[in-house]
Each structure stands twice: as structure tokens, then as C-alpha cells.
mmCIF file of C-alpha atoms in Angstrom:
data_model
loop_
_atom_site.group_PDB
_atom_site.id
_atom_site.type_symbol
_atom_site.label_atom_id
_atom_site.label_comp_id
_atom_site.label_asym_id
_atom_site.label_seq_id
_atom_site.Cartn_x
_atom_site.Cartn_y
_atom_site.Cartn_z
ATOM 1 C CA MET A 1 7.368 12.999 22.472
ATOM 2 C CA ARG A 2 9.079 12.732 19.110
ATOM 3 C CA ARG A 3 6.995 11.470 16.208
ATOM 4 C CA ALA A 4 7.521 10.386 12.623
ATOM 5 C CA ILE A 5 4.647 10.395 10.130
ATOM 6 C CA VAL A 6 5.069 8.301 6.975
ATOM 7 C CA VAL A 7 2.457 8.708 4.239
ATOM 8 C CA VAL A 8 2.684 6.204 1.388
ATOM 9 C CA ILE A 9 0.802 7.240 -1.765
ATOM 10 C CA ASP A 10 0.327 3.718 -3.031
ATOM 11 C CA SER A 11 1.875 3.109 -6.485
ATOM 12 C CA MET A 12 2.871 6.737 -7.224
ATOM 13 C CA GLY A 13 6.133 5.809 -8.953
ATOM 14 C CA ILE A 14 8.228 8.366 -10.786
ATOM 15 C CA GLY A 15 10.081 6.490 -13.503
ATOM 16 C CA ALA A 16 11.131 3.022 -14.610
ATOM 17 C CA MET A 17 13.836 1.220 -12.671
ATOM 18 C CA PRO A 18 16.885 0.190 -14.727
ATOM 19 C CA ASP A 19 15.836 -3.469 -14.389
ATOM 20 C CA CYS A 20 12.177 -2.902 -15.334
ATOM 21 C CA ALA A 21 12.418 -5.236 -18.348
ATOM 22 C CA GLU A 22 13.079 -8.147 -15.973
ATOM 23 C CA TYR A 23 9.584 -7.502 -14.621
ATOM 24 C CA ASN A 24 7.984 -7.268 -18.078
ATOM 25 C CA ASP A 25 7.646 -3.486 -17.817
ATOM 26 C CA VAL A 26 8.468 -0.956 -20.516
ATOM 27 C CA SER A 27 11.013 1.789 -19.952
ATOM 28 C CA GLU A 28 8.284 4.363 -20.633
ATOM 29 C CA CYS A 29 6.420 3.518 -17.408
ATOM 30 C CA ASN A 30 6.386 6.580 -15.168
ATOM 31 C CA THR A 31 3.213 6.762 -13.134
ATOM 32 C CA LEU A 32 3.340 10.328 -11.820
ATOM 33 C CA VAL A 33 4.759 11.945 -14.955
ATOM 34 C CA ASN A 34 2.450 10.082 -17.327
ATOM 35 C CA VAL A 35 -0.660 10.706 -15.210
ATOM 36 C CA ALA A 36 0.167 14.419 -15.119
ATOM 37 C CA LYS A 37 0.696 14.519 -18.875
ATOM 38 C CA ALA A 38 -2.510 12.577 -19.626
ATOM 39 C CA ASN A 39 -4.479 15.059 -17.503
ATOM 40 C CA ASN A 40 -2.859 18.072 -19.172
ATOM 41 C CA GLY A 41 -1.270 18.938 -15.862
ATOM 42 C CA LEU A 42 -1.922 18.367 -12.166
ATOM 43 C CA ASN A 43 -2.562 20.989 -9.496
ATOM 44 C CA LEU A 44 -0.269 19.991 -6.608
ATOM 45 C CA PRO A 45 0.733 23.265 -4.902
ATOM 46 C CA THR A 46 1.715 21.681 -1.586
ATOM 47 C CA MET A 47 4.042 19.011 -2.949
ATOM 48 C CA GLN A 48 5.279 21.490 -5.557
ATOM 49 C CA THR A 49 6.543 23.818 -2.819
ATOM 50 C CA MET A 50 8.140 20.780 -1.164
ATOM 51 C CA GLY A 51 10.188 20.107 -4.314
ATOM 52 C CA LEU A 52 8.203 17.443 -6.176
ATOM 53 C CA GLY A 53 8.540 19.320 -9.467
ATOM 54 C CA ASN A 54 12.316 19.419 -8.993
ATOM 55 C CA LEU A 55 12.463 15.630 -9.330
ATOM 56 C CA SER A 56 11.187 15.298 -12.895
ATOM 57 C CA ASP A 57 9.308 17.080 -15.663
ATOM 58 C CA ILE A 58 5.803 16.834 -14.199
ATOM 59 C CA CYS A 59 3.181 18.681 -16.231
ATOM 60 C CA GLY A 60 1.592 21.389 -14.067
ATOM 61 C CA VAL A 61 4.135 20.944 -11.260
ATOM 62 C CA ALA A 62 7.019 23.289 -12.032
ATOM 63 C CA PRO A 63 10.322 23.159 -10.168
ATOM 64 C CA VAL A 64 10.767 25.799 -7.473
ATOM 65 C CA GLU A 65 13.930 27.692 -6.638
ATOM 66 C CA ASN A 66 13.692 27.256 -2.879
ATOM 67 C CA PRO A 67 11.715 24.149 -1.877
ATOM 68 C CA CYS A 68 10.459 24.011 1.706
ATOM 69 C CA ALA A 69 11.347 20.335 2.151
ATOM 70 C CA GLN A 70 14.041 17.791 1.457
ATOM 71 C CA TYR A 71 13.370 16.056 -1.840
ATOM 72 C CA GLY A 72 14.816 13.113 -3.718
ATOM 73 C CA ILE A 73 14.211 9.764 -5.395
ATOM 74 C CA MET A 74 14.553 6.237 -4.034
ATOM 75 C CA LEU A 75 15.406 3.090 -5.984
ATOM 76 C CA GLU A 76 14.096 -0.261 -4.810
ATOM 77 C CA LYS A 77 16.816 -2.721 -3.841
ATOM 78 C CA SER A 78 14.545 -5.687 -3.157
ATOM 79 C CA LYS A 79 13.417 -8.056 -5.870
ATOM 80 C CA GLY A 80 9.797 -7.337 -6.687
ATOM 81 C CA LYS A 81 7.287 -4.602 -7.374
ATOM 82 C CA ASP A 82 4.519 -5.364 -4.918
ATOM 83 C CA THR A 83 3.111 -3.590 -1.885
ATOM 84 C CA THR A 84 4.581 -5.941 0.714
ATOM 85 C CA THR A 85 8.092 -5.790 -0.725
ATOM 86 C CA GLY A 86 8.032 -1.988 -0.950
ATOM 87 C CA HIS A 87 6.715 -1.408 2.570
ATOM 88 C CA TRP A 88 9.018 -3.989 4.115
ATOM 89 C CA GLU A 89 12.025 -2.304 2.511
ATOM 90 C CA MET A 90 10.889 1.066 3.889
ATOM 91 C CA ALA A 91 10.881 -0.605 7.300
ATOM 92 C CA GLY A 92 14.450 -1.852 6.773
ATOM 93 C CA LEU A 93 13.907 -5.346 5.368
ATOM 94 C CA VAL A 94 15.396 -6.044 1.915
ATOM 95 C CA LEU A 95 14.258 -9.164 0.033
ATOM 96 C CA ASP A 96 16.847 -10.969 -2.095
ATOM 97 C CA VAL A 97 14.384 -13.607 -3.343
ATOM 98 C CA PRO A 98 11.169 -12.310 -4.933
ATOM 99 C CA PHE A 99 7.741 -13.612 -4.035
ATOM 100 C CA ARG A 100 6.419 -16.161 -6.524
ATOM 101 C CA VAL A 101 4.035 -15.122 -9.294
ATOM 102 C CA TYR A 102 1.553 -17.208 -11.279
ATOM 103 C CA PRO A 103 1.117 -15.651 -14.738
ATOM 104 C CA ASN A 104 -0.922 -18.640 -15.954
ATOM 105 C CA GLY A 105 -3.039 -19.126 -12.847
ATOM 106 C CA PHE A 106 -2.425 -21.332 -9.845
ATOM 107 C CA ASP A 107 -1.299 -24.950 -10.055
ATOM 108 C CA ASP A 108 -3.937 -27.666 -9.777
ATOM 109 C CA ALA A 109 -2.315 -28.886 -6.566
ATOM 110 C CA ILE A 110 -2.883 -25.492 -4.939
ATOM 111 C CA ILE A 111 -6.483 -25.173 -6.118
ATOM 112 C CA ASN A 112 -7.355 -28.747 -5.155
ATOM 113 C CA LYS A 113 -5.929 -28.258 -1.675
ATOM 114 C CA PHE A 114 -7.842 -24.980 -1.344
ATOM 115 C CA ILE A 115 -11.132 -26.672 -2.326
ATOM 116 C CA GLU A 116 -10.471 -29.575 0.031
ATOM 117 C CA LYS A 117 -9.561 -27.457 3.068
ATOM 118 C CA THR A 118 -12.293 -24.837 2.594
ATOM 119 C CA GLY A 119 -15.013 -27.277 1.578
ATOM 120 C CA CYS A 120 -16.149 -24.770 -1.058
ATOM 121 C CA LYS A 121 -16.681 -27.621 -3.620
ATOM 122 C CA GLY A 122 -15.296 -25.606 -6.523
ATOM 123 C CA ILE A 123 -13.871 -22.260 -7.687
ATOM 124 C CA LEU A 124 -14.303 -19.866 -10.595
ATOM 125 C CA GLY A 125 -11.637 -18.002 -12.514
ATOM 126 C CA ASN A 126 -8.043 -18.901 -11.649
ATOM 127 C CA TYR A 127 -6.377 -16.648 -14.193
ATOM 128 C CA PRO A 128 -4.734 -13.203 -14.262
ATOM 129 C CA ALA A 129 -7.394 -10.515 -14.450
ATOM 130 C CA SER A 130 -8.551 -7.063 -13.473
ATOM 131 C CA GLY A 131 -10.611 -7.395 -10.315
ATOM 132 C CA THR A 132 -13.495 -5.265 -11.511
ATOM 133 C CA LYS A 133 -13.718 -7.119 -14.825
ATOM 134 C CA ILE A 134 -13.554 -10.644 -13.456
ATOM 135 C CA ILE A 135 -16.376 -10.072 -10.966
ATOM 136 C CA GLN A 136 -18.481 -8.633 -13.790
ATOM 137 C CA ASP A 137 -17.682 -11.594 -16.024
ATOM 138 C CA LEU A 138 -18.223 -14.289 -13.394
ATOM 139 C CA ASN A 139 -20.831 -12.751 -11.110
ATOM 140 C CA SER A 140 -23.760 -14.677 -12.620
ATOM 141 C CA GLU A 141 -21.932 -18.005 -12.377
ATOM 142 C CA HIS A 142 -20.876 -17.100 -8.841
ATOM 143 C CA HIS A 143 -24.520 -16.626 -7.863
ATOM 144 C CA LYS A 144 -25.520 -19.919 -9.522
ATOM 145 C CA THR A 145 -22.799 -22.067 -7.971
ATOM 146 C CA GLY A 146 -21.819 -20.245 -4.792
ATOM 147 C CA TYR A 147 -18.160 -20.804 -5.737
ATOM 148 C CA PRO A 148 -15.574 -18.131 -4.815
ATOM 149 C CA ILE A 149 -13.876 -16.217 -7.645
ATOM 150 C CA ILE A 150 -10.094 -16.622 -7.611
ATOM 151 C CA TYR A 151 -7.700 -14.565 -9.684
ATOM 152 C CA THR A 152 -4.167 -13.223 -9.755
ATOM 153 C CA SER A 153 -2.063 -10.732 -11.731
ATOM 154 C CA ALA A 154 1.547 -10.161 -12.705
ATOM 155 C CA ASP A 155 2.057 -9.414 -9.018
ATOM 156 C CA SER A 156 2.382 -12.004 -6.278
ATOM 157 C CA VAL A 157 -1.258 -12.139 -5.160
ATOM 158 C CA PHE A 158 -3.967 -14.763 -4.619
ATOM 159 C CA GLN A 159 -7.228 -12.820 -4.682
ATOM 160 C CA ILE A 160 -10.589 -14.182 -3.613
ATOM 161 C CA ALA A 161 -13.703 -12.250 -4.614
ATOM 162 C CA ALA A 162 -17.225 -12.950 -3.427
ATOM 163 C CA ASP A 163 -20.598 -11.269 -3.170
ATOM 164 C CA VAL A 164 -21.154 -11.027 0.585
ATOM 165 C CA ASP A 165 -24.774 -12.086 0.047
ATOM 166 C CA VAL A 166 -23.491 -15.351 -1.457
ATOM 167 C CA ILE A 167 -20.428 -15.960 0.713
ATOM 168 C CA PRO A 168 -20.642 -14.031 4.013
ATOM 169 C CA LEU A 169 -17.722 -11.805 4.900
ATOM 170 C CA SER A 170 -16.638 -14.012 7.791
ATOM 171 C CA LYS A 171 -16.540 -17.041 5.472
ATOM 172 C CA LEU A 172 -14.557 -15.092 2.848
ATOM 173 C CA TYR A 173 -12.002 -14.163 5.498
ATOM 174 C CA GLU A 174 -11.849 -17.809 6.575
ATOM 175 C CA TYR A 175 -11.155 -18.848 2.972
ATOM 176 C CA CYS A 176 -8.317 -16.302 2.837
ATOM 177 C CA GLU A 177 -6.796 -17.587 6.068
ATOM 178 C CA ILE A 178 -6.805 -21.117 4.679
ATOM 179 C CA ALA A 179 -5.227 -19.956 1.410
ATOM 180 C CA ARG A 180 -2.572 -18.113 3.408
ATOM 181 C CA GLU A 181 -1.654 -21.353 5.188
ATOM 182 C CA ILE A 182 -1.318 -23.116 1.822
ATOM 183 C CA LEU A 183 0.711 -20.458 0.014
ATOM 184 C CA VAL A 184 4.036 -20.746 1.821
ATOM 185 C CA GLY A 185 7.369 -22.390 1.144
ATOM 186 C CA GLU A 186 7.678 -23.153 -2.555
ATOM 187 C CA HIS A 187 4.397 -21.287 -3.088
ATOM 188 C CA ASN A 188 5.519 -18.115 -1.281
ATOM 189 C CA VAL A 189 2.840 -15.724 -2.516
ATOM 190 C CA SER A 190 3.171 -12.232 -1.089
ATOM 191 C CA ARG A 191 -0.484 -11.573 -0.296
ATOM 192 C CA VAL A 192 -3.834 -13.306 -0.171
ATOM 193 C CA ILE A 193 -6.478 -10.609 -0.635
ATOM 194 C CA ALA A 194 -10.142 -10.716 0.321
ATOM 195 C CA ARG A 195 -12.188 -8.828 -2.302
ATOM 196 C CA PRO A 196 -15.781 -8.605 -1.039
ATOM 197 C CA TYR A 197 -18.437 -6.979 -3.183
ATOM 198 C CA HIS A 198 -22.189 -6.477 -3.320
ATOM 199 C CA ILE A 199 -24.725 -5.674 -5.995
ATOM 200 C CA VAL A 200 -25.664 -2.010 -6.457
ATOM 201 C CA ASP A 201 -28.155 -1.115 -9.198
ATOM 202 C CA SER A 202 -27.715 -4.593 -10.709
ATOM 203 C CA LYS A 203 -23.927 -4.197 -10.911
ATOM 204 C CA PRO A 204 -21.192 -5.734 -8.713
ATOM 205 C CA VAL A 205 -19.381 -3.093 -6.647
ATOM 206 C CA ARG A 206 -16.377 -3.876 -4.451
ATOM 207 C CA ILE A 207 -16.540 -2.974 -0.743
ATOM 208 C CA SER A 208 -13.204 -1.236 -0.133
ATOM 209 C CA LYS A 209 -13.511 -0.891 3.637
ATOM 210 C CA ASP A 210 -13.872 -4.669 4.051
ATOM 211 C CA ARG A 211 -10.917 -5.622 1.870
ATOM 212 C CA ARG A 212 -8.260 -7.491 3.843
ATOM 213 C CA ASP A 213 -4.688 -8.362 2.890
ATOM 214 C CA TYR A 214 -3.151 -11.512 4.360
ATOM 215 C CA SER A 215 0.592 -11.087 3.976
ATOM 216 C CA VAL A 216 3.499 -13.294 4.878
ATOM 217 C CA LYS A 217 4.847 -12.347 8.288
ATOM 218 C CA PRO A 218 8.150 -10.433 8.046
ATOM 219 C CA PRO A 219 10.976 -12.963 8.471
ATOM 220 C CA LYS A 220 12.827 -10.740 10.935
ATOM 221 C CA PRO A 221 12.206 -7.611 13.025
ATOM 222 C CA THR A 222 11.859 -4.236 11.320
ATOM 223 C CA VAL A 223 12.180 -0.664 12.533
ATOM 224 C CA LEU A 224 8.562 -0.977 13.691
ATOM 225 C CA ASN A 225 9.575 -3.637 16.202
ATOM 226 C CA GLU A 226 12.538 -1.524 17.323
ATOM 227 C CA ILE A 227 10.218 1.376 18.089
ATOM 228 C CA LEU A 228 7.930 -0.822 20.199
ATOM 229 C CA ASP A 229 10.948 -2.233 22.031
ATOM 230 C CA ASN A 230 12.069 1.301 22.909
ATOM 231 C CA ASP A 231 9.042 2.793 24.661
ATOM 232 C CA GLY A 232 7.268 3.640 21.432
ATOM 233 C CA GLN A 233 3.947 3.288 19.649
ATOM 234 C CA VAL A 234 3.319 2.397 16.018
ATOM 235 C CA ILE A 235 -0.063 3.405 14.604
ATOM 236 C CA GLY A 236 -0.904 1.712 11.305
ATOM 237 C CA ILE A 237 -3.541 3.440 9.182
ATOM 238 C CA GLY A 238 -5.032 1.707 6.132
ATOM 239 C CA LYS A 239 -3.625 -1.692 5.188
ATOM 240 C CA ILE A 240 -0.375 -1.278 7.176
ATOM 241 C CA GLU A 241 -1.606 -3.775 9.786
ATOM 242 C CA ASP A 242 -2.128 -6.386 7.060
ATOM 243 C CA ILE A 243 1.180 -5.749 5.291
ATOM 244 C CA PHE A 244 3.164 -6.409 8.476
ATOM 245 C CA VAL A 245 0.752 -9.032 9.862
ATOM 246 C CA LYS A 246 0.488 -6.895 13.029
ATOM 247 C CA SER A 247 4.231 -7.356 13.705
ATOM 248 C CA GLY A 248 5.636 -4.176 15.232
ATOM 249 C CA ILE A 249 2.255 -2.425 15.330
ATOM 250 C CA SER A 250 0.623 -1.353 18.581
ATOM 251 C CA HIS A 251 -2.497 0.318 17.129
ATOM 252 C CA ALA A 252 -4.263 -0.157 13.806
ATOM 253 C CA VAL A 253 -7.316 1.048 11.919
ATOM 254 C CA HIS A 254 -8.484 0.085 8.428
ATOM 255 C CA THR A 255 -9.856 2.642 6.003
ATOM 256 C CA GLY A 256 -12.442 2.691 3.233
ATOM 257 C CA SER A 257 -10.966 5.569 1.239
ATOM 258 C CA ASN A 258 -7.986 7.884 0.915
ATOM 259 C CA LEU A 259 -9.969 10.685 2.524
ATOM 260 C CA GLU A 260 -10.665 8.544 5.571
ATOM 261 C CA GLY A 261 -6.973 7.657 5.761
ATOM 262 C CA LEU A 262 -5.988 11.319 5.614
ATOM 263 C CA GLU A 263 -8.553 12.290 8.237
ATOM 264 C CA LEU A 264 -7.364 9.524 10.581
ATOM 265 C CA THR A 265 -3.748 10.599 10.057
ATOM 266 C CA LEU A 266 -4.699 14.163 10.921
ATOM 267 C CA ALA A 267 -6.540 12.964 14.018
ATOM 268 C CA ALA A 268 -3.451 10.986 15.072
ATOM 269 C CA VAL A 269 -1.210 14.024 14.558
ATOM 270 C CA ARG A 270 -3.612 16.125 16.648
ATOM 271 C CA ASN A 271 -3.716 13.408 19.351
ATOM 272 C CA GLU A 272 -7.456 13.032 18.755
ATOM 273 C CA LEU A 273 -7.531 9.319 17.904
ATOM 274 C CA ASP A 274 -9.192 7.058 20.456
ATOM 275 C CA LEU A 275 -6.211 4.748 20.837
ATOM 276 C CA ASN A 276 -8.035 2.453 23.240
ATOM 277 C CA SER A 277 -10.483 1.517 20.486
ATOM 278 C CA ILE A 278 -7.774 0.535 17.995
ATOM 279 C CA LYS A 279 -5.034 -0.964 20.178
ATOM 280 C CA LEU A 280 -3.571 -4.351 19.308
ATOM 281 C CA ILE A 281 -1.311 -4.722 22.344
ATOM 282 C CA GLU A 282 -1.330 -3.476 25.913
ATOM 283 C CA GLN A 283 1.342 -0.910 26.769
ATOM 284 C CA ASP A 284 1.893 0.018 30.405
ATOM 285 C CA LYS A 285 4.954 2.215 29.886
ATOM 286 C CA ILE A 286 5.354 5.919 29.304
ATOM 287 C CA ILE A 287 5.402 6.435 25.544
ATOM 288 C CA GLN A 288 8.375 8.493 24.404
ATOM 289 C CA ARG A 289 8.237 8.089 20.627
ATOM 290 C CA GLN A 290 5.587 7.358 18.009
ATOM 291 C CA LEU A 291 5.379 6.351 14.359
ATOM 292 C CA ILE A 292 2.208 7.094 12.385
ATOM 293 C CA PHE A 293 2.363 4.916 9.259
ATOM 294 C CA THR A 294 -0.344 5.508 6.635
ATOM 295 C CA ASN A 295 -1.066 3.809 3.319
ATOM 296 C CA LEU A 296 -3.344 5.622 0.860
ATOM 297 C CA VAL A 297 -4.434 2.837 -1.466
ATOM 298 C CA ASP A 298 -7.024 4.432 -3.791
ATOM 299 C CA THR A 299 -4.418 5.598 -6.312
ATOM 300 C CA ASP A 300 -3.415 1.981 -6.834
ATOM 301 C CA MET A 301 -6.569 -0.024 -6.178
ATOM 302 C CA LEU A 302 -9.218 2.209 -7.737
ATOM 303 C CA TYR A 303 -7.286 3.951 -10.496
ATOM 304 C CA GLY A 304 -3.891 2.446 -11.348
ATOM 305 C CA HIS A 305 -5.148 -1.097 -11.842
ATOM 306 C CA ARG A 306 -8.178 0.179 -13.753
ATOM 307 C CA ASN A 307 -6.163 2.345 -16.169
ATOM 308 C CA ASP A 308 -8.080 5.388 -14.926
ATOM 309 C CA TYR A 309 -5.593 8.235 -15.256
ATOM 310 C CA LYS A 310 -8.250 10.868 -14.582
ATOM 311 C CA GLY A 311 -9.244 9.283 -11.291
ATOM 312 C CA TYR A 312 -5.577 8.793 -10.431
ATOM 313 C CA GLY A 313 -4.807 12.448 -11.021
ATOM 314 C CA ALA A 314 -7.810 13.601 -8.984
ATOM 315 C CA ALA A 315 -6.746 11.329 -6.108
ATOM 316 C CA ILE A 316 -3.254 12.857 -5.991
ATOM 317 C CA GLU A 317 -4.764 16.348 -6.055
ATOM 318 C CA GLN A 318 -7.052 15.410 -3.141
ATOM 319 C CA ILE A 319 -4.056 14.230 -1.109
ATOM 320 C CA ASP A 320 -2.094 17.371 -1.925
ATOM 321 C CA ALA A 321 -4.973 19.631 -0.886
ATOM 322 C CA PHE A 322 -5.274 17.822 2.463
ATOM 323 C CA LEU A 323 -1.560 17.779 3.358
ATOM 324 C CA PRO A 324 -1.434 21.367 4.748
ATOM 325 C CA LYS A 325 -3.876 20.362 7.508
ATOM 326 C CA ILE A 326 -1.440 17.652 8.616
ATOM 327 C CA MET A 327 1.622 19.854 8.252
ATOM 328 C CA TYR A 328 0.147 22.791 10.176
ATOM 329 C CA SER A 329 -0.889 20.438 12.995
ATOM 330 C CA MET A 330 2.602 19.010 13.426
ATOM 331 C CA SER A 331 4.813 20.072 16.324
ATOM 332 C CA ASP A 332 8.496 20.955 16.240
ATOM 333 C CA GLU A 333 9.195 17.348 17.271
ATOM 334 C CA ASP A 334 7.463 15.816 14.243
ATOM 335 C CA LEU A 335 8.945 14.539 10.965
ATOM 336 C CA LEU A 336 6.838 13.943 7.834
ATOM 337 C CA ILE A 337 7.924 11.569 5.052
ATOM 338 C CA ILE A 338 5.864 11.279 1.847
ATOM 339 C CA THR A 339 6.734 8.534 -0.626
ATOM 340 C CA ALA A 340 5.381 5.548 -2.607
ATOM 341 C CA ASP A 341 5.951 1.784 -2.685
ATOM 342 C CA HIS A 342 6.065 0.970 -6.440
ATOM 343 C CA GLY A 343 4.378 2.122 -9.650
ATOM 344 C CA CYS A 344 1.106 1.286 -11.372
ATOM 345 C CA ASP A 345 1.117 3.412 -14.503
ATOM 346 C CA PRO A 346 -2.455 3.623 -15.843
ATOM 347 C CA THR A 347 -1.271 4.964 -19.201
ATOM 348 C CA VAL A 348 0.791 1.958 -20.324
ATOM 349 C CA GLU A 349 -0.465 -1.415 -21.515
ATOM 350 C CA GLY A 350 -1.585 -3.782 -18.789
ATOM 351 C CA THR A 351 -3.207 -3.339 -15.393
ATOM 352 C CA ASP A 352 -0.430 -4.519 -13.087
ATOM 353 C CA HIS A 353 2.151 -2.812 -10.911
ATOM 354 C CA THR A 354 5.156 -1.314 -12.653
ATOM 355 C CA ARG A 355 8.753 -1.588 -11.445
ATOM 356 C CA GLU A 356 9.530 2.068 -10.676
ATOM 357 C CA GLN A 357 11.593 4.319 -8.494
ATOM 358 C CA VAL A 358 9.612 6.499 -6.096
ATOM 359 C CA PRO A 359 9.566 10.143 -4.998
ATOM 360 C CA LEU A 360 10.738 11.150 -1.537
ATOM 361 C CA LEU A 361 9.681 14.290 0.337
ATOM 362 C CA VAL A 362 10.806 14.950 3.920
ATOM 363 C CA TRP A 363 9.412 17.894 5.879
ATOM 364 C CA GLY A 364 9.461 19.222 9.405
ATOM 365 C CA LYS A 365 9.291 22.641 11.005
ATOM 366 C CA ASN A 366 12.981 22.440 11.891
ATOM 367 C CA ILE A 367 14.181 20.406 8.896
ATOM 368 C CA GLN A 368 16.672 22.142 6.614
ATOM 369 C CA PRO A 369 15.481 21.873 2.965
ATOM 370 C CA CYS A 370 17.903 20.289 0.504
ATOM 371 C CA ASN A 371 18.214 18.042 -2.518
ATOM 372 C CA LEU A 372 18.624 14.472 -1.224
ATOM 373 C CA GLY A 373 19.561 13.161 -4.662
ATOM 374 C CA VAL A 374 19.066 9.468 -5.454
ATOM 375 C CA LYS A 375 18.926 6.935 -2.642
ATOM 376 C CA HIS A 376 19.671 3.374 -3.686
ATOM 377 C CA SER A 377 17.217 1.674 -1.354
ATOM 378 C CA PHE A 378 13.874 2.341 0.315
ATOM 379 C CA VAL A 379 15.763 1.504 3.523
ATOM 380 C CA TYR A 380 16.537 5.219 3.583
ATOM 381 C CA VAL A 381 13.071 5.680 5.130
ATOM 382 C CA SER A 382 13.821 3.364 8.065
ATOM 383 C CA ASP A 383 17.220 5.040 8.498
ATOM 384 C CA ARG A 384 15.547 8.460 8.795
ATOM 385 C CA ILE A 385 12.974 7.085 11.220
ATOM 386 C CA LYS A 386 15.718 5.584 13.396
ATOM 387 C CA GLU A 387 17.703 8.799 13.266
ATOM 388 C CA TRP A 388 14.652 10.796 14.316
ATOM 389 C CA LEU A 389 13.168 8.491 16.927
ATOM 390 C CA LEU A 390 15.805 6.121 18.234
ATOM 391 C CA ILE A 391 19.246 7.738 18.136
#
């Protein structure tokens, strides 16, 4: 059985896109390079040998004369700089019209409809904010009123935060489903995100494993659907299931951390995952091909948006140290692709995603190393997957 493994290091961009100013980003944004510089160098021996240091001047990650992988850079063709847009393009779907953003908060008509349909009686917030800060600022009022906390960012997101002891998790998810139904058409927001938290030592702390992303369903089939239609399996690890709204995914498992995502990916590569416990659809055919699609979100969610370059750097180093376990467990019929979906530079002003190009590393035991140069769309990922699994 041939397999492709795609690991997305969420937001690990490697330099501003030429059109970054259209997205209110500065040309200096460069997540990987700036994080490395701010940390006085990163220790990434695995990705260094694959050719990561050959892509740019990354402090601590020197170029190597003979990389063991194919290496290059991808530019995003779609309009946007959000998770959904980036992942969809990797799966072969390019968006010509960007998702709508709300830099001044959501219109009264949207909020009033949300209150009416949820019966929540009122909301708090409704302005662009860092998630950790807004729950700190509004937590007391949230406990007094029982109202959900709503916020957005420069990205196309409608985020709903709640202490699960005030609004139970099932109710929070219900609120998100209602918001998802509202935010379509002229209000085409990319994602509605459930942000549950609880109080630990008198402070609000988000519960990562219970976060859920409610995305718009892809408007047409992607390479994931093609794989399922051709005697294949698609295993989504992390928030992949949410990004594609289950479309084209046969098995899915959410994660609470990057380490859990890496361990589940390794288990999938070693054929040690209990697929019966995570299946979304019944498959009664002999499986001939498989895609393992993993999103590692901590770099973005915990560190990029919080301007924590130290945490960001440590997270990349953790991923790099784990990669050999995955690589050594791969068979001759496996292909590994490591990339990112956008940027989120913690060293520049602001806490939002940054419009960046992304690194591309392709490795397999029988893959001839080379310089892939610059690819002008993330669709290159779906093309490689098709070439490996379907042609």
C-alpha cells in the first residue's frame, strides 16, 4: 500500500509574500527566520539535513552541501492568509475570493441574529483581540452574566470563548453550529471556533483538546475526495477534520498538543492506530492507498498569536527532534511532505496571521534529493500526492 504523509507546521512561514501589504502585513514578516534570530539560533538537525537551511538565512540552521530531501518554497495563490485557505489550496482548491473579515467587530445584524437563535440573551466582546487577553479581561463579567465571549482578529474567524463551568461544552458547540449557519453568503467567514476554558489557580486557561473549528465546507471535491473514491483512506490528525468539514476524510482524531499529534502520526505510520475507534465512514473495500494528514497547531495557537518567540522556537525544535521516529518507521512506499499553511510572525507588531510563503520539504527512502525552487501555488502538494498515490 502506498502512503503519503503530510505534516503541516501551522503558521511556520518563511518570508513575506509580494502582496503582503494588501493584507496589512509588513515586508519584514518572516516567521521562521525571525523566530530563529530572536532565539539566537534554533537547533533543527533533522530539517537542516533535509535542506531547510538552504532556503533562507536561518540562524542556527546552516545550509548543507548535500541535503537528504527535496527542498523548496511555495507561494500562496489563493486570496487570504488563514488556515482554511492554506489547507484547501494544499488539497488542490484555490480561492479567488477571500473570506470576509471584520476588523471592527461583527455587524449588529449578525450579533442580534446570534442572540435570537441561541437564546443566550446577550454577548460580551465583539472586537478584534488576542484570545488569552480577552478571556482575562472579560472573565469576571462572563461569570456574572453567563454571556459568551465573542471576538475576531484580522483573520476570517468568529471565535466564541466560554468557561465550561458557565456554559457547558455541549452548549458552546451548539452556539458555534448556530453561528456557522448564520455566517454564510455575504457573511462568508472562514471559521467559527469554539474556545473553551476553565479556571486554574484563579486564572482562565484554554482547553486546547476541546477546541473545535467549524469551517465552510469545501465548494468542490479535493484530492482527499479523489483518494477516497479510488480505494483509499484519509486519516486526519489534529484539526484537519474541522478544516475540511469531514469531506474527503475517512478517519479523524483531534489532538490536545503537538506532541500528541506527532505521536498519533507515528502510530499511523507504524499501522498501530485503532482505525475502528476513529472512523467517520464505513469502508468495505481493500485499501490500496492512504493519506495521513496532520496539522500541528501549537506553533500558531499557543505561540504565534501570543507573540511568544521562545515558545515558538521550542515547539519547532520539538517537532524536529521527533521527525526521525516517523522517518525511520516509513516504508519504501511512503512519501513525507513537511510544510506550513501561512505565517504568524511573533516578532512583528500585531497578533494575527501574516501573509507569507512557506517552506517545502519532501522526503522518502527512494526520493532523489534536489532543489525544487519556488512553486507558485500550494497546489504543488496535491499534485505530488496525486503523482504518488493516484497515477
